[in-house]
Short mmCIF file of C-alpha atoms in Angstrom, two decimals:
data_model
loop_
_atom_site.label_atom_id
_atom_site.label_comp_id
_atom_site.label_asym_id
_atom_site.label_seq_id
_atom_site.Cartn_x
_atom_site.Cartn_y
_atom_site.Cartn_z
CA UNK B 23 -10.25 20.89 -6.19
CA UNK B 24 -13.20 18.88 -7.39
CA UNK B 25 -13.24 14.84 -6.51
CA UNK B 26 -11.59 12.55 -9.49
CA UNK B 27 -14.19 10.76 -11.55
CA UNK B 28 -12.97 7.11 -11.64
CA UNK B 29 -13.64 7.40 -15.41
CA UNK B 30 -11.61 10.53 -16.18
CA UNK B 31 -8.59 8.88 -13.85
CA UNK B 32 -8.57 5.69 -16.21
CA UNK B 33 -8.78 8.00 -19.54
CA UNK B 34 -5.89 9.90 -18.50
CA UNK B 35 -3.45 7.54 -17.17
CA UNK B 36 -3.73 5.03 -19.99
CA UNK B 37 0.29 5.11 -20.16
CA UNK B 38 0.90 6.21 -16.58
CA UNK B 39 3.56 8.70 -17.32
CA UNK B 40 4.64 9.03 -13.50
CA UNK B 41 5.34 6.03 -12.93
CA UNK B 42 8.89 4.40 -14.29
CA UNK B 43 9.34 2.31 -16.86
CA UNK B 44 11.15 -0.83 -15.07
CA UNK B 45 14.64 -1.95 -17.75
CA UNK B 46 15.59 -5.36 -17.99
CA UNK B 47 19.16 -6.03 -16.90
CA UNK B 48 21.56 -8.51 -16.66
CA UNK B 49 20.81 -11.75 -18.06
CA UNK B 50 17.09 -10.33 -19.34
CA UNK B 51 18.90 -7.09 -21.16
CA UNK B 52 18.05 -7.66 -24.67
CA UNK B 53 20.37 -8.13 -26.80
CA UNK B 54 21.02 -6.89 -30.60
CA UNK B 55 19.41 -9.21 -33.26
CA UNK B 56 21.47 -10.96 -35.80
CA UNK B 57 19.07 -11.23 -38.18
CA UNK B 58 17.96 -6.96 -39.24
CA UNK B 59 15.59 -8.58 -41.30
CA UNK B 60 13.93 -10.57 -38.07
CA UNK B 61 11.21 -8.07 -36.20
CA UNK B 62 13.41 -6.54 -33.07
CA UNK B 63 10.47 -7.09 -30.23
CA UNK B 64 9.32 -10.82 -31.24
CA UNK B 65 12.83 -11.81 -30.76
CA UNK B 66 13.38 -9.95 -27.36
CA UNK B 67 10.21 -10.68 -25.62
CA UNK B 68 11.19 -14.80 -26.92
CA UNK B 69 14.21 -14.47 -25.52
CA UNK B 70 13.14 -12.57 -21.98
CA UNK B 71 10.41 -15.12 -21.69
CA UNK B 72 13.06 -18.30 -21.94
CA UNK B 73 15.23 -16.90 -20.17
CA UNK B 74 12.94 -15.96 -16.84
CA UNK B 75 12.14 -18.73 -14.79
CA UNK B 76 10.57 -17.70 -10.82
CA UNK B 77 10.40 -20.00 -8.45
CA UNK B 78 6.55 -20.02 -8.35
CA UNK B 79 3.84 -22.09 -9.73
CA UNK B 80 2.93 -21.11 -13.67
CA UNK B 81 6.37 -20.36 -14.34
CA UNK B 82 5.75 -20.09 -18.26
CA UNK B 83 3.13 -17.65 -17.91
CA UNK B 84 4.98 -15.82 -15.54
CA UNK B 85 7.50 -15.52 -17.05
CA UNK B 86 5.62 -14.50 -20.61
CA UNK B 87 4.47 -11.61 -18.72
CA UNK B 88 7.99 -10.37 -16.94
CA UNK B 89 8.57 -10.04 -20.60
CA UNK B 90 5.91 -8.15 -21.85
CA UNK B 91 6.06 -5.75 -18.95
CA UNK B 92 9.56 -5.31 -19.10
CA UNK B 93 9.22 -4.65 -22.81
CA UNK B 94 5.97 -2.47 -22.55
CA UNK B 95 5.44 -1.07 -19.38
CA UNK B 96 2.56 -3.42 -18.14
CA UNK B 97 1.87 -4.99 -15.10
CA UNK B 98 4.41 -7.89 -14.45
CA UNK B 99 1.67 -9.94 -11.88
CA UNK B 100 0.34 -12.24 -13.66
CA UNK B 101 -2.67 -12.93 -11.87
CA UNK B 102 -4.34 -16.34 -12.31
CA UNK B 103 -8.28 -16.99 -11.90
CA UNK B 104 -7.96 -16.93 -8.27
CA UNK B 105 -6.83 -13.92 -7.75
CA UNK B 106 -3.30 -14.75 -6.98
CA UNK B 107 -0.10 -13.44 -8.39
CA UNK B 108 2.28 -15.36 -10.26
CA UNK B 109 5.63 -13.40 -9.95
CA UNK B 110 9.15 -14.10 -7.94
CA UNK B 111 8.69 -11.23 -5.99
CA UNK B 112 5.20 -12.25 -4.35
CA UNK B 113 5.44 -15.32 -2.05
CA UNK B 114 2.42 -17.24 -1.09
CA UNK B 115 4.13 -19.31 1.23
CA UNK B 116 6.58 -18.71 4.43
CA UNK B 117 10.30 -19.74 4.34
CA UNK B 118 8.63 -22.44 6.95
CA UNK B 119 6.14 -23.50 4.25
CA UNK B 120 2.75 -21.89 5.60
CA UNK B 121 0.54 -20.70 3.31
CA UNK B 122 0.07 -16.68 3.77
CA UNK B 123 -3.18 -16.54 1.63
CA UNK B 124 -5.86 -16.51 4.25
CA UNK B 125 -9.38 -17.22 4.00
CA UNK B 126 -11.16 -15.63 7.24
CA UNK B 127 -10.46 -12.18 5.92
CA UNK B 128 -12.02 -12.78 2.43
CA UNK B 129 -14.99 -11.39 1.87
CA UNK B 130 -17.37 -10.72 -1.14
CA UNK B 131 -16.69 -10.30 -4.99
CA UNK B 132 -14.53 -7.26 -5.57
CA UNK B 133 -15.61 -6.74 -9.13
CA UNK B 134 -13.19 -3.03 -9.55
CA UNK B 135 -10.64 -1.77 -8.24
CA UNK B 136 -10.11 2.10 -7.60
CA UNK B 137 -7.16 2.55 -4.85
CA UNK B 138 -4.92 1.46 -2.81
CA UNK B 139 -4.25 1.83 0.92
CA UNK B 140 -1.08 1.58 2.62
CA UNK B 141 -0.98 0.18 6.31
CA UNK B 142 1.22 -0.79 9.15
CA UNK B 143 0.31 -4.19 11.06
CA UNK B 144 0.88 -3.04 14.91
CA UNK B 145 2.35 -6.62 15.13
CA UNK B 146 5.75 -7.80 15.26
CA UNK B 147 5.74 -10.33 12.61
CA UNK B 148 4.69 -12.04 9.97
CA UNK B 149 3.62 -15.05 11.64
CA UNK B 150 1.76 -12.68 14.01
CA UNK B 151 0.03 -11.14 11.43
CA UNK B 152 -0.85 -14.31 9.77
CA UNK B 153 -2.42 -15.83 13.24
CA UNK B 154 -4.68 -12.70 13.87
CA UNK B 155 -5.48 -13.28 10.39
CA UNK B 156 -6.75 -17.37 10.83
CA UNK B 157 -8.93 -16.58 13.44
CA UNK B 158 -12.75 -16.20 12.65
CA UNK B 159 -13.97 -13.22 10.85
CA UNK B 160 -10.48 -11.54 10.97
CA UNK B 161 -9.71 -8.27 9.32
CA UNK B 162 -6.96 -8.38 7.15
CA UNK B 163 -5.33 -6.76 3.85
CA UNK B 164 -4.17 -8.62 0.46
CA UNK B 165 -0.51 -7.75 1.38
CA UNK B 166 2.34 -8.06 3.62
CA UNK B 167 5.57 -6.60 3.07
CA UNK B 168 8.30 -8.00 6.24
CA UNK B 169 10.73 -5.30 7.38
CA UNK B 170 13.56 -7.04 4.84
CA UNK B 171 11.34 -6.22 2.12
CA UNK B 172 9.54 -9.50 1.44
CA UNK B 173 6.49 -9.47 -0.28
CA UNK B 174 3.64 -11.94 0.76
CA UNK B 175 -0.08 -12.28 -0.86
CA UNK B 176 -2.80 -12.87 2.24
CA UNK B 177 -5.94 -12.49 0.38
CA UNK B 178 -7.27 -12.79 -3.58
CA UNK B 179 -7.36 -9.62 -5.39
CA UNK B 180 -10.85 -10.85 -6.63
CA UNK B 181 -12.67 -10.50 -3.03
CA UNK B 182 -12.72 -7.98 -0.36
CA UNK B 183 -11.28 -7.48 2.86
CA UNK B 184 -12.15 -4.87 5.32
CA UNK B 185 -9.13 -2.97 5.60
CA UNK B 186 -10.22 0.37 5.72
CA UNK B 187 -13.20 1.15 7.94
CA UNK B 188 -15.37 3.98 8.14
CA UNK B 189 -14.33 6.90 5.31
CA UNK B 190 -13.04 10.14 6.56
CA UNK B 191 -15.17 13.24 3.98
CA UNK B 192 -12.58 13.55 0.66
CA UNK B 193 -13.87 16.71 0.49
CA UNK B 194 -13.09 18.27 3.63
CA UNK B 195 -9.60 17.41 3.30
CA UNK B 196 -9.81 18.46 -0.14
CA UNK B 197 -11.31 21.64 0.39
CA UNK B 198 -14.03 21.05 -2.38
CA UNK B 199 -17.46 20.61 0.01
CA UNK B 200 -20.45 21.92 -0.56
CA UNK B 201 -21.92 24.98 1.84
CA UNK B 202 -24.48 22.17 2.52
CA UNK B 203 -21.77 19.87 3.15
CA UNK B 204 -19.33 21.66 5.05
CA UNK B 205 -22.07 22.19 7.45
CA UNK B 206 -23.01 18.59 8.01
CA UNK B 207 -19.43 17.69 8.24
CA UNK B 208 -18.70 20.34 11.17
CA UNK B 209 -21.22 18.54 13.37
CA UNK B 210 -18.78 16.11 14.00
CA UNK B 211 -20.92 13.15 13.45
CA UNK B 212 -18.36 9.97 12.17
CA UNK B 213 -20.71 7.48 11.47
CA UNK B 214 -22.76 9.79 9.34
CA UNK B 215 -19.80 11.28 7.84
CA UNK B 216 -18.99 7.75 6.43
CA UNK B 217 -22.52 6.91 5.51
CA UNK B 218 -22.72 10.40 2.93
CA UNK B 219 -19.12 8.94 1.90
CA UNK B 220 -19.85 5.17 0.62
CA UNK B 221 -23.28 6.82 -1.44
CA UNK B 222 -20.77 8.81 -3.43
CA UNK B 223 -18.61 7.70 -6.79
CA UNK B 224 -15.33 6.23 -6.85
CA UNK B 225 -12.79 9.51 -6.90
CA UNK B 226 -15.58 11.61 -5.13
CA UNK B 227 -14.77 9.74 -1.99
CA UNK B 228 -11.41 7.80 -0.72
CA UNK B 229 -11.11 4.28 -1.92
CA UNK B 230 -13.16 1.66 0.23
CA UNK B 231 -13.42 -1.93 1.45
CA UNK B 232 -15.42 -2.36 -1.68
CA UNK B 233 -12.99 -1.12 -4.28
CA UNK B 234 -9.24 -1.01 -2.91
CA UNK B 235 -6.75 -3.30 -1.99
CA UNK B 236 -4.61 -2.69 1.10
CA UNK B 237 -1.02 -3.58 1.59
CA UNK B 238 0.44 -3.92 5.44
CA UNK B 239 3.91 -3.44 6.40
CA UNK B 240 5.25 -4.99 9.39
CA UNK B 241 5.73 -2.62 12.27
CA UNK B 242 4.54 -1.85 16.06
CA UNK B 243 3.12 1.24 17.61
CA UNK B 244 4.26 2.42 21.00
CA UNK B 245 3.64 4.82 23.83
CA UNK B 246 5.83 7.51 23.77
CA UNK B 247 7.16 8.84 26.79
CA UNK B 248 10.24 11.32 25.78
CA UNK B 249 11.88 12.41 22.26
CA UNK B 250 15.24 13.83 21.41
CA UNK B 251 15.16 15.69 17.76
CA UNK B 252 18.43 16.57 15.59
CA UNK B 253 18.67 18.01 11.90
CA UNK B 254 21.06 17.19 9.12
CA UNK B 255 23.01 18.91 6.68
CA UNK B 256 20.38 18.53 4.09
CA UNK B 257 17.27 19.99 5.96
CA UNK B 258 16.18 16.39 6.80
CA UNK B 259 15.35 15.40 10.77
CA UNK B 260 16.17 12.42 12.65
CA UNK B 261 14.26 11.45 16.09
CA UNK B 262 15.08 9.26 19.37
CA UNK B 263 11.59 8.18 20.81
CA UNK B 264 11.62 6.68 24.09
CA UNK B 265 8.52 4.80 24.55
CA UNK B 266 6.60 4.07 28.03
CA UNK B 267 8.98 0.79 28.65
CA UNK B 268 12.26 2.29 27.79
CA UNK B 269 12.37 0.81 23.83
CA UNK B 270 14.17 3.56 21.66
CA UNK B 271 12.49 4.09 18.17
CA UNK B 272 14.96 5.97 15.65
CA UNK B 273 13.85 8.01 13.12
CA UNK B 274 16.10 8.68 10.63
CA UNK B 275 16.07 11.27 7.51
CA UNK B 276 12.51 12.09 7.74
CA UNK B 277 11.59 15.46 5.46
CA UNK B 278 10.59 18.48 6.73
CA UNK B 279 6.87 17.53 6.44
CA UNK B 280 6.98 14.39 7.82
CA UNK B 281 9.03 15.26 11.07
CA UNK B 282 6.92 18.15 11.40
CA UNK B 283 3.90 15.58 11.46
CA UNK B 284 5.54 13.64 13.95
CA UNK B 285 6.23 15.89 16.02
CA UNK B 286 2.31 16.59 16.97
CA UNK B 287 1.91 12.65 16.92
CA UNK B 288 4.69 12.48 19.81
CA UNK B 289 2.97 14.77 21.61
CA UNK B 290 -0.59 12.89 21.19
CA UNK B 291 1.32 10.03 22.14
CA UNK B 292 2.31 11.51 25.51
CA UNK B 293 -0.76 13.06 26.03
CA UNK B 294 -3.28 10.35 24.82
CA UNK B 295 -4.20 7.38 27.15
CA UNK B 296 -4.46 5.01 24.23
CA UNK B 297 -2.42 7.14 21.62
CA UNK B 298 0.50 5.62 20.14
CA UNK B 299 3.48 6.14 17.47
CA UNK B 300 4.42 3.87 14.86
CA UNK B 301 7.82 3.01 13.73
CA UNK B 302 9.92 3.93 10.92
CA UNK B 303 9.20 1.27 8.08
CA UNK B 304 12.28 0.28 6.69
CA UNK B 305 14.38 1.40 3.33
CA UNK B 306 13.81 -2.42 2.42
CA UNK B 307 10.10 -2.07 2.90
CA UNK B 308 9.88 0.99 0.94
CA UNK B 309 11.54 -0.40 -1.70
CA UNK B 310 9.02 -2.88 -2.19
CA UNK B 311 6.02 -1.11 -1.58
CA UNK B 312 7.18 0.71 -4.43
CA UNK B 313 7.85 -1.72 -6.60
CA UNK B 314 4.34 -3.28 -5.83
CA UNK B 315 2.46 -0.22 -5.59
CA UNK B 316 3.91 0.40 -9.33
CA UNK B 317 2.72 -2.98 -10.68
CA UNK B 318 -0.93 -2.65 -8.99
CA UNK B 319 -1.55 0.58 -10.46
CA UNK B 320 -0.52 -0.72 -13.93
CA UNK B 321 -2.65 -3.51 -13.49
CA UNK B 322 -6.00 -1.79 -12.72
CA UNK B 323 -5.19 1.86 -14.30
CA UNK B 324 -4.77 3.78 -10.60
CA UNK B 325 -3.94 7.07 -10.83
CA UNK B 326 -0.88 7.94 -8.46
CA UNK B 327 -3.71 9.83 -6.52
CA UNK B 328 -6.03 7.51 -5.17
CA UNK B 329 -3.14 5.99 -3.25
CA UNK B 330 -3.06 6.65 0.48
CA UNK B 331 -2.03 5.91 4.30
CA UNK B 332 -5.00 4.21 5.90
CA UNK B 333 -5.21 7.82 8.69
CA UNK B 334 -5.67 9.75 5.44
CA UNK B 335 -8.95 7.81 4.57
CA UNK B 336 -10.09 6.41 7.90
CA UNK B 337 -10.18 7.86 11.61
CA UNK B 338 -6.59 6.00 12.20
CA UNK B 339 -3.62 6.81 14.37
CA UNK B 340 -1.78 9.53 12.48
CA UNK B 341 1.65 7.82 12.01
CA UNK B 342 0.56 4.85 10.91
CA UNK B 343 2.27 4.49 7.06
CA UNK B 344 3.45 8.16 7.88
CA UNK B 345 7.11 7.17 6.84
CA UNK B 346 5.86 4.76 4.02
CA UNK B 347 7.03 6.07 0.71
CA UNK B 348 5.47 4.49 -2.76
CA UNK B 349 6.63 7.29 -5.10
#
């Protein structure tokens, strides 16, 4: 399969039909008109947009656009000249009050948007994260999602952050190289590998610093030094890890694919002198990560393909975001 042109993705998924359309419920569920003479979807989005009121700053316009997006399908973000969201579900500060958007891992203009990359932190927290993330010319992503599911901004979605690293070949993994290409590719050269990857177009290669924003979940790796494997009724797997310092990682329901995955990255993990497993990420996390990952692709018109777990797109350990789900 050929790479996706970025302008043939945005053609085709001018509706996104994949992804759900969100209802509003409870106090925001429409509700019938008493006037049949008054137009149906003036009166609900009115009503939706008085009755919505986040917590946040620009609480009108946020508000406006829960509406429309709960009415229409669009992105519910809201995103204000600086690149930050407006929206209940995005914080910008801590419960403690500290401001999560951080400066040191800005970087240039990000003038487009073609992907989105899904990490884990390998740090216990979100203060954690937030420290590496104030100290000079930190790397960083535009995300954080805690393990109870909060959402946090850390950078603008106007500028950059280096997130990704060098590119893995799209079309190696894709099976789409040229003879020419397959045969530069085999030499096992990364830093060339990358260099052929950032002169292609957006869809011919993974998404990049330069034109995808990443989203971190919290979670630690660890050395593994033992495992203990069971099944469940419905074909799904569930693993003990015991790391290096005796700390048991469960693993809990993972599908045939992904336990088969982890499987070879336990064994790495034994094996490797500086190779390491990540743990689950949580049914709170996933639940937001969808929820976000659904609003960012509305926003900027990302196909359900161009999102990926940073080892897909980078030379990365191989469970990092392996039990992140965004579908």
């Amino acid at each position: 399969m050929s790479g996706i042109s970025s302008t043939a993705s945005r053609s085709s998924l001018q509706s996104l039909p994949d992804a759900p359309q969100p209802q509003p419920t409870g106090a925001d569920s429409p509700q019938p008109d008493s006037s049949p003479s008054t137009p149906g979807n003036s009166q609900t989005l009115t009503r939706m947009a008085r009755d919505a009121r986040p917590p946040l700053a620009g609480q009108q316009q946020a508000a406006a656009a829960n509406a429309k997006g709960a009415a229409t399908g669009a992105s519910q973000l809201n995103i204000d000249d600086k690149g930050h969201v407006q929206h209940e579900r995005v914080l910008l500060k801590t419960a403690a009050g500290r401001e999560t958007i951080s400066p040191k891992i800005e970087r240039m203009e990000m003038p487009e948007v073609n992907g989105l990359i899904v990490h884990q932190t390998n740090s216990p927290s979100v203060s954690s994260t937030l420290n590496s993330y104030a100290q000079d010319e930190a790397n960083g992503a535009h995300f954080l999602i805690d393990k109870d599911g909060t959402i946090y901004q850390t950078a603008s979605l106007k500028r950059k952050t280096n997130h990704v690293g060098p590119l893995r070949s799209r079309c190696a993994q894709e099976k789409s190289c040229s003879p020419e290409e397959t045969k530069l590719n085999q030499k096992h050269d990364p830093r060339g590998e990358a260099q052929r990857e950032r002169e292609k177009q957006a869809g011919d290669r993974f998404p990049s610093n330069s034109d995808s924003i990443g989203i971190e979940l919290v979670g630690m790796s660890y050395k593994a030094k033992s495992y203990q494997e069971t099944s469940n009724p419905d074909g799904s797997f569930n693993f003990l890890v015991t790391t290096e310092k005796g700390k048991i990682l469960k693993y809990e329901s993972l599908s045939a694919d992904v336990a088969s995955q982890m499987r070879e990255e336990i064994k790495k993990s034994k094996s490797g002198k500086d190779y390491s497993v990540f743990e689950q990420v949580t049914s709170q996390q996933n639940e937001s990560l969808r929820w976000l990952t659904q609003q960012l692709r509305r926003e900027y018109s990302i196909p359900e393909s161009e999102v990926f777990a940073h080892p897909t797109v980078s030379r990365k350990t191989g469970s990092e975001a392996l039990t992140a789900r965004w579908r």
